[in-house]
Coordinates of N, CA and C in Angstrom, one line a residue:
M149 N -8.1 -8.0 1.2 CA -7.0 -7.3 2.1 C -6.0 -8.5 2.2
K150 N -4.9 -8.7 2.2 CA -3.8 -9.8 2.3 C -3.6 -9.5 3.8
S151 N -3.8 -10.9 4.6 CA -3.5 -11.1 5.9 C -1.6 -10.4 6.4
T152 N -1.4 -10.2 7.2 CA -0.3 -9.6 7.8 C 0.6 -11.3 7.7
Q153 N 0.6 -12.4 7.8 CA 1.0 -13.7 7.5 C 1.6 -13.5 6.3
E154 N 0.4 -13.2 5.0 CA 0.7 -13.4 3.6 C 1.8 -12.6 2.8
I155 N 1.7 -11.4 3.6 CA 2.6 -10.3 3.4 C 4.2 -10.7 4.1
L156 N 3.9 -11.5 5.1 CA 5.3 -11.8 5.8 C 6.2 -12.3 4.9
S157 N 4.8 -13.5 4.5 CA 5.7 -14.6 3.5 C 6.1 -14.0 2.0
E158 N 5.6 -13.4 1.7 CA 5.9 -12.4 0.4 C 7.0 -11.6 0.4
I159 N 7.5 -10.8 1.6 CA 8.6 -10.3 2.3 C 9.6 -11.3 2.4
E160 N 9.5 -12.3 2.6 CA 10.3 -13.5 3.0 C 11.1 -13.9 1.8
S161 N 10.1 -14.3 0.8 CA 10.5 -15.0 -0.3 C 10.7 -13.8 -1.6
F162 N 10.7 -12.5 -1.2 CA 11.1 -11.8 -2.2 C 12.4 -11.2 -2.8
K163 N 12.6 -11.2 -4.1 CA 13.8 -11.3 -4.8 C 13.7 -10.3 -5.7
P164 N 14.8 -9.0 -5.6 CA 14.4 -8.2 -7.0 C 14.5 -8.6 -8.3
V165 N 13.9 -8.2 -9.4 CA 13.9 -8.8 -11.1 C 14.2 -7.4 -11.4
D166 N 15.6 -7.5 -12.2 CA 16.5 -6.7 -12.9 C 16.6 -5.4 -11.8
G167 N 16.8 -5.5 -10.8 CA 17.1 -4.4 -9.9 C 16.3 -3.9 -9.3
N168 N 14.8 -4.1 -9.9 CA 13.5 -3.5 -9.3 C 12.8 -4.1 -7.8
W169 N 13.2 -3.3 -7.2 CA 12.5 -3.4 -5.4 C 11.1 -2.5 -5.2
L170 N 10.9 -2.1 -6.3 CA 9.1 -1.7 -6.0 C 8.0 -2.9 -5.6
R171 N 8.2 -3.9 -5.6 CA 7.1 -5.0 -5.2 C 7.5 -4.9 -3.8
L172 N 8.9 -4.9 -3.0 CA 9.0 -4.7 -1.7 C 8.7 -3.7 -1.0
D173 N 8.8 -2.4 -1.4 CA 8.5 -1.3 -1.2 C 6.8 -1.1 -0.6
E174 N 6.1 -1.7 -1.8 CA 4.5 -1.9 -2.0 C 4.1 -3.1 -0.5
L175 N 5.1 -4.3 -0.6 CA 4.5 -5.1 0.7 C 5.0 -4.4 2.4
V176 N 6.2 -3.7 2.0 CA 6.3 -2.8 3.6 C 5.5 -2.0 4.1
N177 N 5.0 -1.2 2.8 CA 3.7 -0.1 3.1 C 2.5 -1.1 3.8
K178 N 2.7 -2.2 3.0 CA 1.2 -3.1 3.2 C 1.2 -3.7 5.0
L179 N 2.4 -3.7 5.3 CA 3.2 -4.3 6.5 C 2.5 -3.4 7.5
W180 N 3.0 -2.2 7.0 CA 2.5 -1.2 8.1 C 1.0 -0.6 8.1
E181 N 0.7 -0.5 7.1 CA -1.0 -0.4 6.8 C -1.8 -1.2 7.4
S182 N -1.0 -2.5 8.1 CA -2.0 -3.5 8.7 C -1.9 -3.3 10.0
G183 N -1.4 -2.4 10.5 CA -1.3 -2.1 12.0 C -0.7 -3.3 13.0
K184 N 0.2 -4.0 12.1 CA 1.2 -5.0 13.1 C 2.2 -5.3 12.6
A185 N 2.8 -4.1 12.3 CA 4.1 -4.0 11.5 C 5.4 -4.8 12.7
E186 N 5.0 -4.9 14.2 CA 5.8 -5.4 14.9 C 6.0 -7.1 14.6
L187 N 5.3 -8.0 14.1 CA 5.1 -9.3 13.5 C 6.0 -9.6 12.7
G188 N 6.7 -8.3 12.3 CA 7.3 -8.3 10.6 C 9.0 -8.1 11.1
I189 N 9.2 -7.6 12.4 CA 10.7 -7.2 12.8 C 11.7 -8.0 12.2
N190 N 11.3 -9.4 12.7 CA 12.4 -10.3 12.5 C 12.6 -10.4 10.5
T191 N 11.4 -10.5 10.1 CA 11.2 -10.8 8.4 C 12.1 -9.5 8.2
L192 N 12.3 -8.6 8.1 CA 12.5 -7.4 8.0 C 14.1 -7.2 8.5
F193 N 14.7 -7.9 9.0 CA 15.9 -7.7 9.4 C 16.9 -8.9 8.4
R194 N 15.7 -9.8 7.9 CA 16.2 -11.2 7.4 C 16.3 -10.5 5.8
V195 N 16.0 -9.6 5.8 CA 15.8 -8.9 4.2 C 17.2 -8.4 4.2
F196 N 17.7 -7.6 5.3 CA 19.0 -6.9 5.1 C 19.9 -7.8 5.2
E197 N 19.8 -8.8 5.8 CA 20.7 -10.0 6.1 C 20.9 -10.8 4.6
R198 N 19.8 -11.1 4.1 CA 20.1 -11.3 2.2 C 20.5 -10.7 1.7
Y199 N 20.7 -9.1 1.5 CA 21.5 -8.5 1.1 C 22.1 -7.6 1.5
P200 N 23.3 -8.2 2.2 CA 23.7 -7.1 3.5 C 24.9 -6.3 2.8
N201 N 24.8 -6.3 1.4 CA 25.7 -4.8 1.0 C 25.0 -3.8 0.3
D202 N 23.7 -4.1 0.4 CA 22.8 -3.3 -0.5 C 21.8 -2.2 0.3
D203 N 21.1 -1.7 -0.1 CA 20.0 -0.5 0.3 C 18.8 -0.7 -0.3
G204 N 18.7 -1.8 -1.3 CA 17.3 -1.9 -2.0 C 16.7 -0.8 -3.0
A205 N 17.7 -0.2 -3.4 CA 17.3 1.0 -4.2 C 16.5 2.1 -3.6
G206 N 17.0 2.3 -2.2 CA 16.2 3.1 -0.9 C 15.4 2.5 -0.4
V207 N 14.8 1.4 -1.0 CA 13.7 1.0 0.0 C 14.4 0.3 1.6
F208 N 15.0 0.2 1.7 CA 15.8 -0.3 2.8 C 15.5 0.7 3.7
W209 N 15.9 1.7 3.5 CA 16.0 2.9 4.2 C 14.6 3.4 4.9
T210 N 13.6 2.8 4.0 CA 11.8 2.9 4.4 C 11.7 1.8 5.5
I211 N 12.3 0.6 5.3 CA 12.4 -0.3 6.2 C 13.3 0.2 7.4
L212 N 14.5 0.7 7.5 CA 15.0 1.1 8.6 C 14.4 2.3 9.5
Y213 N 13.8 3.5 8.7 CA 12.6 4.3 9.5 C 11.6 3.5 10.0
G214 N 10.9 2.6 9.4 CA 9.9 2.2 10.0 C 10.3 1.1 11.0
L215 N 11.4 0.5 11.3 CA 12.0 -0.4 12.6 C 12.1 0.5 13.7
E216 N 12.7 1.6 13.5 CA 12.9 2.5 14.4 C 12.1 3.1 15.1
T217 N 10.7 2.7 14.7 CA 9.5 3.4 15.1 C 9.0 2.0 16.5
L218 N 9.6 0.9 16.5 CA 9.0 -0.2 17.4 C 10.0 -1.0 17.9
N219 N 10.2 -1.9 18.9 CA 10.9 -2.0 19.9 C 11.9 -3.3 19.2
Y220 N 12.8 -2.8 18.3 CA 13.6 -3.6 17.4 C 14.5 -3.8 18.0
E221 N 15.3 -3.2 19.0 CA 16.9 -3.5 19.3 C 17.3 -5.0 19.5
E222 N 16.3 -5.7 20.1 CA 17.1 -7.3 20.2 C 17.0 -7.7 18.8
S223 N 16.2 -7.6 18.0 CA 16.3 -8.1 16.7 C 17.7 -7.6 16.0
L224 N 17.9 -6.1 16.2 CA 19.4 -5.7 15.5 C 20.3 -6.3 16.4
Y225 N 20.1 -6.7 17.5 CA 21.8 -7.3 18.1 C 21.5 -8.9 17.5
S226 N 20.5 -9.3 17.4 CA 20.7 -10.8 17.1 C 20.9 -10.8 15.7
S227 N 20.5 -10.2 14.8 CA 21.0 -9.9 13.5 C 22.7 -9.8 13.0
L228 N 22.6 -8.4 14.0 CA 24.3 -8.1 13.7 C 25.1 -9.1 14.2
M229 N 25.0 -10.3 15.5 CA 25.5 -11.3 15.4 C 25.4 -12.2 14.6
D230 N 24.7 -12.4 14.2 CA 24.4 -13.8 12.8 C 25.0 -13.1 11.5
K231 N 24.8 -12.2 11.0 CA 24.9 -12.1 9.8 C 24.7 -10.3 9.6
P232 N 26.3 -9.6 10.0 CA 25.9 -8.0 9.7 C 25.6 -7.8 8.3
S233 N 24.9 -6.4 8.5 CA 24.8 -5.8 7.2 C 24.6 -4.5 6.9
H234 N 24.8 -3.7 5.9 CA 25.3 -2.7 6.1 C 23.9 -1.8 6.4
M235 N 22.6 -2.3 6.6 CA 21.8 -1.3 7.2 C 21.5 -1.6 8.7
G236 N 21.8 -3.0 9.1 CA 22.1 -3.1 10.6 C 23.3 -2.2 11.3
I237 N 24.7 -2.2 10.4 CA 25.4 -1.5 10.9 C 25.0 0.1 10.9
N238 N 24.3 0.5 9.9 CA 23.7 1.8 10.1 C 23.0 1.9 11.3
M239 N 21.8 1.1 11.4 CA 21.2 1.1 12.6 C 21.7 1.5 13.9
L240 N 23.0 0.5 13.9 CA 23.7 0.5 15.1 C 24.8 2.0 15.0
K241 N 24.9 2.4 14.3 CA 25.9 4.1 14.5 C 24.5 4.8 14.7
R242 N 23.7 4.7 14.3 CA 22.1 5.9 14.7 C 22.1 5.6 16.3
I243 N 22.3 4.5 16.5 CA 22.0 4.0 18.1 C 23.1 5.4 19.0
E244 N 24.2 4.8 18.2 CA 26.0 5.1 19.2 C 25.7 6.8 19.2
N245 N 25.0 7.1 17.9 CA 24.7 9.0 17.7 C 23.9 9.6 18.6
T246 N 23.1 8.6 19.5 CA 21.9 9.5 20.6 C 23.2 9.3 21.8
N247 N 24.3 9.2 22.0 CA 25.1 8.9 23.1 C 25.0 7.4 23.6
S248 N 24.2 6.6 23.3 CA 24.0 5.3 23.9 C 25.2 4.5 24.0
E249 N 25.7 3.6 24.9 CA 26.3 2.8 24.9 C 26.3 1.4 24.8
L250 N 24.8 0.8 24.4 CA 24.3 0.1 24.8 C 23.3 0.0 23.4
V251 N 22.9 -1.4 23.2 CA 21.9 -1.9 22.2 C 21.6 -3.1 23.0
A252 N 20.0 -3.0 23.0 CA 19.7 -4.3 23.9 C 19.8 -5.0 25.2
G253 N 20.7 -3.8 25.7 CA 21.2 -3.8 26.9 C 22.7 -4.3 27.2
K254 N 23.1 -4.3 25.7 CA 24.6 -4.7 25.8 C 25.6 -4.1 25.2
P255 N 26.7 -3.9 25.8 CA 27.7 -2.7 25.4 C 28.0 -2.9 23.6
I256 N 27.7 -1.5 23.0 CA 27.9 -1.6 21.4 C 29.3 -2.0 21.1
K257 N 30.2 -1.6 22.2 CA 31.6 -1.6 21.9 C 31.8 -3.2 21.4
E258 N 31.3 -4.2 22.7 CA 31.6 -5.7 22.4 C 30.9 -6.3 21.1
L259 N 30.0 -5.5 20.9 CA 29.2 -6.3 19.6 C 30.1 -5.6 18.4
K260 N 30.7 -4.2 18.5 CA 31.6 -4.1 17.0 C 32.6 -4.8 17.4
E261 N 33.3 -5.3 18.3 CA 34.4 -5.9 18.4 C 34.2 -7.4 17.8
F262 N 33.2 -8.2 18.3 CA 32.8 -9.3 17.7 C 32.5 -9.3 16.2
I263 N 31.8 -8.4 15.3 CA 31.5 -8.5 14.0 C 32.9 -8.0 13.7
K264 N 33.9 -7.5 13.8 CA 35.5 -7.0 13.6 C 36.0 -8.4 13.2
N265 N 35.8 -9.2 14.2 CA 36.3 -10.3 14.5 C 36.1 -11.3 13.9
N266 N 34.7 -11.3 13.4 CA 34.1 -12.7 12.7 C 34.3 -12.8 11.3
P267 N 35.4 -13.9 11.2 CA 35.9 -14.1 10.2 C 35.0 -14.2 8.6
K268 N 33.7 -14.2 8.6 CA 32.5 -14.2 7.6 C 32.1 -13.0 7.5
V269 N 32.4 -12.3 8.1 CA 31.9 -10.7 7.8 C 32.5 -9.9 6.3
D270 N 32.3 -9.4 5.3 CA 32.4 -8.7 4.4 C 33.4 -7.7 4.8
S271 N 34.6 -7.6 4.2 CA 35.5 -6.8 4.2 C 34.7 -5.2 4.2
E272 N 34.1 -4.8 3.2 CA 33.2 -3.7 3.0 C 32.5 -3.3 4.3
L273 N 32.0 -4.1 4.8 CA 31.3 -3.8 6.1 C 32.1 -3.2 7.1
L274 N 33.2 -4.1 7.3 CA 34.1 -3.9 8.4 C 34.9 -2.4 8.5
S275 N 34.8 -1.9 7.3 CA 35.2 -0.4 7.2 C 33.8 0.5 7.2
E276 N 33.0 -0.2 8.0 CA 31.7 0.7 8.4 C 31.6 1.5 9.6
L277 N 32.1 -0.1 10.4 CA 32.2 0.2 11.7 C 33.2 1.5 12.2

């Protein structure tokens, strides 16, 4: 069995081949099976950031659901500040839908304004806010 660090390294370097995301799905499952998924929080957000307008043929939803079982809000906040993604925005909206006004102790409204005013953010993502 691979070490958690080996799994994370493979996730970090993963690129889909001909639209095939199955290897990433396998790696994510191995990460959870390792019992140390919390070590991969930032790595998983970086996957979202590398493919900001994608859902990884559904694999990103598996990642999202997994992240939601961990202490992920600080990493979500940082990810949205650095490089907003479709999946990160979905996670933010899911937090909002719980009637929470905060993410990682910071106002969601201010984070959304920052994202909207960030000239590097893809307009397609802005429409999701």
